JSON list of C-alpha atoms in Angstrom, two decimals:
[
{"chain": "A", "resi": 1, "resn": "MET", "atom": "CA", "xyz": [16.67, 11.58, -58.16]},
{"chain": "A", "resi": 2, "resn": "SER", "atom": "CA", "xyz": [14.26, 10.60, -60.93]},
{"chain": "A", "resi": 3, "resn": "LEU", "atom": "CA", "xyz": [10.50, 10.76, -60.73]},
{"chain": "A", "resi": 4, "resn": "ASP", "atom": "CA", "xyz": [10.34, 6.95, -60.88]},
{"chain": "A", "resi": 5, "resn": "THR", "atom": "CA", "xyz": [12.42, 6.46, -57.74]},
{"chain": "A", "resi": 6, "resn": "PRO", "atom": "CA", "xyz": [10.21, 6.13, -54.65]},
{"chain": "A", "resi": 7, "resn": "ARG", "atom": "CA", "xyz": [10.98, 8.60, -51.94]},
{"chain": "A", "resi": 8, "resn": "THR", "atom": "CA", "xyz": [11.66, 7.13, -48.54]},
{"chain": "A", "resi": 9, "resn": "GLU", "atom": "CA", "xyz": [10.87, 8.95, -45.35]},
{"chain": "A", "resi": 10, "resn": "PRO", "atom": "CA", "xyz": [13.49, 9.03, -42.61]},
{"chain": "A", "resi": 11, "resn": "ARG", "atom": "CA", "xyz": [12.86, 6.35, -40.04]},
{"chain": "A", "resi": 12, "resn": "ILE", "atom": "CA", "xyz": [11.83, 7.70, -36.66]},
{"chain": "A", "resi": 13, "resn": "GLU", "atom": "CA", "xyz": [12.58, 5.41, -33.77]},
{"chain": "A", "resi": 14, "resn": "PRO", "atom": "CA", "xyz": [9.87, 5.31, -31.09]},
{"chain": "A", "resi": 15, "resn": "ARG", "atom": "CA", "xyz": [10.88, 6.60, -27.69]},
{"chain": "A", "resi": 16, "resn": "PRO", "atom": "CA", "xyz": [10.98, 4.01, -24.97]},
{"chain": "A", "resi": 17, "resn": "GLU", "atom": "CA", "xyz": [8.03, 4.12, -22.58]},
{"chain": "A", "resi": 18, "resn": "PRO", "atom": "CA", "xyz": [8.86, 5.67, -19.21]},
{"chain": "A", "resi": 19, "resn": "ARG", "atom": "CA", "xyz": [9.51, 3.10, -16.55]},
{"chain": "A", "resi": 20, "resn": "THR", "atom": "CA", "xyz": [6.37, 2.57, -14.52]},
{"chain": "A", "resi": 21, "resn": "GLU", "atom": "CA", "xyz": [7.38, -0.67, -12.88]},
{"chain": "A", "resi": 22, "resn": "PRO", "atom": "CA", "xyz": [8.05, -0.60, -9.15]},
{"chain": "A", "resi": 23, "resn": "ARG", "atom": "CA", "xyz": [11.55, -0.96, -7.90]},
{"chain": "A", "resi": 24, "resn": "PRO", "atom": "CA", "xyz": [12.48, -4.63, -7.39]},
{"chain": "A", "resi": 25, "resn": "GLY", "atom": "CA", "xyz": [11.07, -5.93, -4.13]},
{"chain": "A", "resi": 26, "resn": "ARG", "atom": "CA", "xyz": [8.51, -3.12, -3.87]},
{"chain": "A", "resi": 27, "resn": "LEU", "atom": "CA", "xyz": [4.73, -3.28, -3.97]},
{"chain": "A", "resi": 28, "resn": "PRO", "atom": "CA", "xyz": [3.37, -1.09, -6.80]},
{"chain": "A", "resi": 29, "resn": "THR", "atom": "CA", "xyz": [1.81, 2.13, -5.49]},
{"chain": "A", "resi": 30, "resn": "HIS", "atom": "CA", "xyz": [-1.62, 1.43, -6.96]},
{"chain": "A", "resi": 31, "resn": "GLU", "atom": "CA", "xyz": [-1.65, -2.03, -5.39]},
{"chain": "A", "resi": 32, "resn": "ALA", "atom": "CA", "xyz": [-0.56, -0.63, -2.02]},
{"chain": "A", "resi": 33, "resn": "ARG", "atom": "CA", "xyz": [-3.40, 1.91, -2.17]},
{"chain": "A", "resi": 34, "resn": "GLN", "atom": "CA", "xyz": [-5.93, -0.80, -3.05]},
{"chain": "A", "resi": 35, "resn": "ARG", "atom": "CA", "xyz": [-4.82, -3.00, -0.18]},
{"chain": "A", "resi": 36, "resn": "LEU", "atom": "CA", "xyz": [-4.93, -0.07, 2.25]},
{"chain": "A", "resi": 37, "resn": "GLU", "atom": "CA", "xyz": [-8.40, 0.96, 1.05]},
{"chain": "A", "resi": 38, "resn": "HIS", "atom": "CA", "xyz": [-9.60, -2.60, 1.60]},
{"chain": "A", "resi": 39, "resn": "GLU", "atom": "CA", "xyz": [-8.12, -2.69, 5.10]},
{"chain": "A", "resi": 40, "resn": "ARG", "atom": "CA", "xyz": [-9.72, 0.67, 5.93]},
{"chain": "A", "resi": 41, "resn": "ALA", "atom": "CA", "xyz": [-13.15, -0.42, 4.64]},
{"chain": "A", "resi": 42, "resn": "THR", "atom": "CA", "xyz": [-12.95, -3.66, 6.63]},
{"chain": "A", "resi": 43, "resn": "ARG", "atom": "CA", "xyz": [-12.12, -1.85, 9.86]},
{"chain": "A", "resi": 44, "resn": "LEU", "atom": "CA", "xyz": [-14.85, 0.76, 9.34]},
{"chain": "A", "resi": 45, "resn": "THR", "atom": "CA", "xyz": [-17.37, -2.04, 8.76]},
{"chain": "A", "resi": 46, "resn": "GLN", "atom": "CA", "xyz": [-16.23, -3.69, 11.98]},
{"chain": "A", "resi": 47, "resn": "LEU", "atom": "CA", "xyz": [-16.68, -0.42, 13.90]},
{"chain": "A", "resi": 48, "resn": "GLN", "atom": "CA", "xyz": [-20.16, -0.02, 12.47]},
{"chain": "A", "resi": 49, "resn": "ALA", "atom": "CA", "xyz": [-21.07, -3.57, 13.52]},
{"chain": "A", "resi": 50, "resn": "ILE", "atom": "CA", "xyz": [-19.86, -2.86, 17.05]},
{"chain": "A", "resi": 51, "resn": "ALA", "atom": "CA", "xyz": [-21.91, 0.33, 17.21]},
{"chain": "A", "resi": 52, "resn": "GLU", "atom": "CA", "xyz": [-24.99, -1.51, 15.98]},
{"chain": "A", "resi": 53, "resn": "ALA", "atom": "CA", "xyz": [-24.50, -4.34, 18.49]},
{"chain": "A", "resi": 54, "resn": "GLY", "atom": "CA", "xyz": [-25.23, -1.84, 21.22]},
{"chain": "A", "resi": 55, "resn": "HIS", "atom": "CA", "xyz": [-25.73, -2.98, 24.79]},
{"chain": "A", "resi": 56, "resn": "ASP", "atom": "CA", "xyz": [-26.53, -6.58, 23.90]},
{"chain": "A", "resi": 57, "resn": "ALA", "atom": "CA", "xyz": [-22.85, -7.40, 23.55]},
{"chain": "A", "resi": 58, "resn": "GLU", "atom": "CA", "xyz": [-20.42, -7.46, 26.43]},
{"chain": "A", "resi": 59, "resn": "ASP", "atom": "CA", "xyz": [-19.26, -3.87, 26.81]},
{"chain": "A", "resi": 60, "resn": "GLN", "atom": "CA", "xyz": [-15.66, -4.66, 27.83]},
{"chain": "A", "resi": 61, "resn": "LEU", "atom": "CA", "xyz": [-15.04, -6.93, 24.84]},
{"chain": "A", "resi": 62, "resn": "MET", "atom": "CA", "xyz": [-16.63, -4.45, 22.46]},
{"chain": "A", "resi": 63, "resn": "SER", "atom": "CA", "xyz": [-14.58, -1.59, 23.88]},
{"chain": "A", "resi": 64, "resn": "THR", "atom": "CA", "xyz": [-11.35, -3.55, 23.45]},
{"chain": "A", "resi": 65, "resn": "GLN", "atom": "CA", "xyz": [-12.24, -4.48, 19.87]},
{"chain": "A", "resi": 66, "resn": "LYS", "atom": "CA", "xyz": [-13.17, -0.89, 19.09]},
{"chain": "A", "resi": 67, "resn": "ASP", "atom": "CA", "xyz": [-9.86, 0.41, 20.48]},
{"chain": "A", "resi": 68, "resn": "THR", "atom": "CA", "xyz": [-7.93, -2.15, 18.40]},
{"chain": "A", "resi": 69, "resn": "ILE", "atom": "CA", "xyz": [-9.79, -1.28, 15.22]},
{"chain": "A", "resi": 70, "resn": "GLU", "atom": "CA", "xyz": [-9.28, 2.46, 15.79]},
{"chain": "A", "resi": 71, "resn": "ARG", "atom": "CA", "xyz": [-5.54, 1.86, 16.32]},
{"chain": "A", "resi": 72, "resn": "VAL", "atom": "CA", "xyz": [-5.33, -0.09, 13.06]},
{"chain": "A", "resi": 73, "resn": "LEU", "atom": "CA", "xyz": [-7.21, 2.70, 11.24]},
{"chain": "A", "resi": 74, "resn": "LYS", "atom": "CA", "xyz": [-4.55, 5.15, 12.45]},
{"chain": "A", "resi": 75, "resn": "GLU", "atom": "CA", "xyz": [-1.85, 2.80, 11.15]},
{"chain": "A", "resi": 76, "resn": "ILE", "atom": "CA", "xyz": [-3.64, 2.63, 7.77]},
{"chain": "A", "resi": 77, "resn": "ASP", "atom": "CA", "xyz": [-3.84, 6.43, 7.57]},
{"chain": "A", "resi": 78, "resn": "ALA", "atom": "CA", "xyz": [-0.14, 6.65, 8.40]},
{"chain": "A", "resi": 79, "resn": "ALA", "atom": "CA", "xyz": [0.58, 4.13, 5.62]},
{"chain": "A", "resi": 80, "resn": "PHE", "atom": "CA", "xyz": [-1.31, 6.34, 3.13]},
{"chain": "A", "resi": 81, "resn": "THR", "atom": "CA", "xyz": [0.97, 9.19, 4.21]},
{"chain": "A", "resi": 82, "resn": "ARG", "atom": "CA", "xyz": [4.00, 6.98, 3.57]},
{"chain": "A", "resi": 83, "resn": "VAL", "atom": "CA", "xyz": [2.66, 6.16, 0.10]},
{"chain": "A", "resi": 84, "resn": "LYS", "atom": "CA", "xyz": [2.39, 9.89, -0.62]},
{"chain": "A", "resi": 85, "resn": "ASP", "atom": "CA", "xyz": [5.87, 10.73, 0.61]},
{"chain": "A", "resi": 86, "resn": "ARG", "atom": "CA", "xyz": [7.32, 7.63, -1.11]},
{"chain": "A", "resi": 87, "resn": "SER", "atom": "CA", "xyz": [8.62, 6.04, 2.08]},
{"chain": "A", "resi": 88, "resn": "TYR", "atom": "CA", "xyz": [6.02, 3.24, 1.94]},
{"chain": "A", "resi": 89, "resn": "GLY", "atom": "CA", "xyz": [7.63, -0.17, 2.02]},
{"chain": "A", "resi": 90, "resn": "THR", "atom": "CA", "xyz": [10.75, 0.98, 3.85]},
{"chain": "A", "resi": 91, "resn": "CYS", "atom": "CA", "xyz": [11.21, -0.34, 7.39]},
{"chain": "A", "resi": 92, "resn": "GLN", "atom": "CA", "xyz": [11.17, 2.44, 9.96]},
{"chain": "A", "resi": 93, "resn": "GLY", "atom": "CA", "xyz": [13.51, 0.41, 12.14]},
{"chain": "A", "resi": 94, "resn": "CYS", "atom": "CA", "xyz": [16.38, -0.54, 9.81]},
{"chain": "A", "resi": 95, "resn": "SER", "atom": "CA", "xyz": [15.55, 1.50, 6.65]},
{"chain": "A", "resi": 96, "resn": "LYS", "atom": "CA", "xyz": [15.66, -1.65, 4.49]},
{"chain": "A", "resi": 97, "resn": "PRO", "atom": "CA", "xyz": [12.84, -2.58, 2.11]},
{"chain": "A", "resi": 98, "resn": "ILE", "atom": "CA", "xyz": [9.99, -4.50, 3.73]},
{"chain": "A", "resi": 99, "resn": "PRO", "atom": "CA", "xyz": [9.46, -7.75, 1.77]},
{"chain": "A", "resi": 100, "resn": "VAL", "atom": "CA", "xyz": [6.52, -7.55, -0.63]},
{"chain": "A", "resi": 101, "resn": "GLU", "atom": "CA", "xyz": [5.07, -10.72, 0.87]},
{"chain": "A", "resi": 102, "resn": "ARG", "atom": "CA", "xyz": [4.78, -8.98, 4.25]},
{"chain": "A", "resi": 103, "resn": "LEU", "atom": "CA", "xyz": [3.17, -5.91, 2.68]},
{"chain": "A", "resi": 104, "resn": "GLU", "atom": "CA", "xyz": [0.67, -8.14, 0.88]},
{"chain": "A", "resi": 105, "resn": "ILE", "atom": "CA", "xyz": [-0.38, -9.66, 4.20]},
{"chain": "A", "resi": 106, "resn": "LEU", "atom": "CA", "xyz": [-0.14, -6.53, 6.34]},
{"chain": "A", "resi": 107, "resn": "PRO", "atom": "CA", "xyz": [-0.16, -3.54, 3.96]},
{"chain": "A", "resi": 108, "resn": "TYR", "atom": "CA", "xyz": [0.00, -0.93, 6.72]},
{"chain": "A", "resi": 109, "resn": "THR", "atom": "CA", "xyz": [3.03, -2.35, 8.52]},
{"chain": "A", "resi": 110, "resn": "ARG", "atom": "CA", "xyz": [5.88, 0.02, 9.35]},
{"chain": "A", "resi": 111, "resn": "PHE", "atom": "CA", "xyz": [8.47, -2.64, 10.13]},
{"chain": "A", "resi": 112, "resn": "CYS", "atom": "CA", "xyz": [10.11, -5.72, 8.66]},
{"chain": "A", "resi": 113, "resn": "VAL", "atom": "CA", "xyz": [9.66, -8.89, 10.75]},
{"chain": "A", "resi": 114, "resn": "PRO", "atom": "CA", "xyz": [12.99, -8.65, 12.65]},
{"chain": "A", "resi": 115, "resn": "CYS", "atom": "CA", "xyz": [12.43, -5.01, 13.59]},
{"chain": "A", "resi": 116, "resn": "GLN", "atom": "CA", "xyz": [8.79, -5.73, 14.55]},
{"chain": "A", "resi": 117, "resn": "ARG", "atom": "CA", "xyz": [10.05, -8.39, 16.94]},
{"chain": "A", "resi": 118, "resn": "ASN", "atom": "CA", "xyz": [12.46, -5.85, 18.47]},
{"chain": "A", "resi": 119, "resn": "THR", "atom": "CA", "xyz": [9.67, -3.31, 19.06]},
{"chain": "A", "resi": 120, "resn": "ALA", "atom": "CA", "xyz": [7.33, -5.81, 20.73]}
]
């Protein structure tokens, strides 16, 4: 090799980026967490409004609403657990993926629509 010949460095191919996309038909984990956080914050705000309404509101109606909100909060907490253990988005009835559209509407659901109908 002469001194006039430019030296070429070996070409290093970049490594492909690790796959961070969700599996097809799955809601991305970060989006699931955001939706669940929003649902939790909404329900906690509703509980606070009920508590502040005090005795002016009809007690029976407020009690029923409070019970419903607390039940949904438990469902949201259970959904966070499913996100952690990577079972989020899998129907607990048939073990098939829950459609993303359903998770977008009801992010804490445990069942696909057919299995939900069977549990009702």
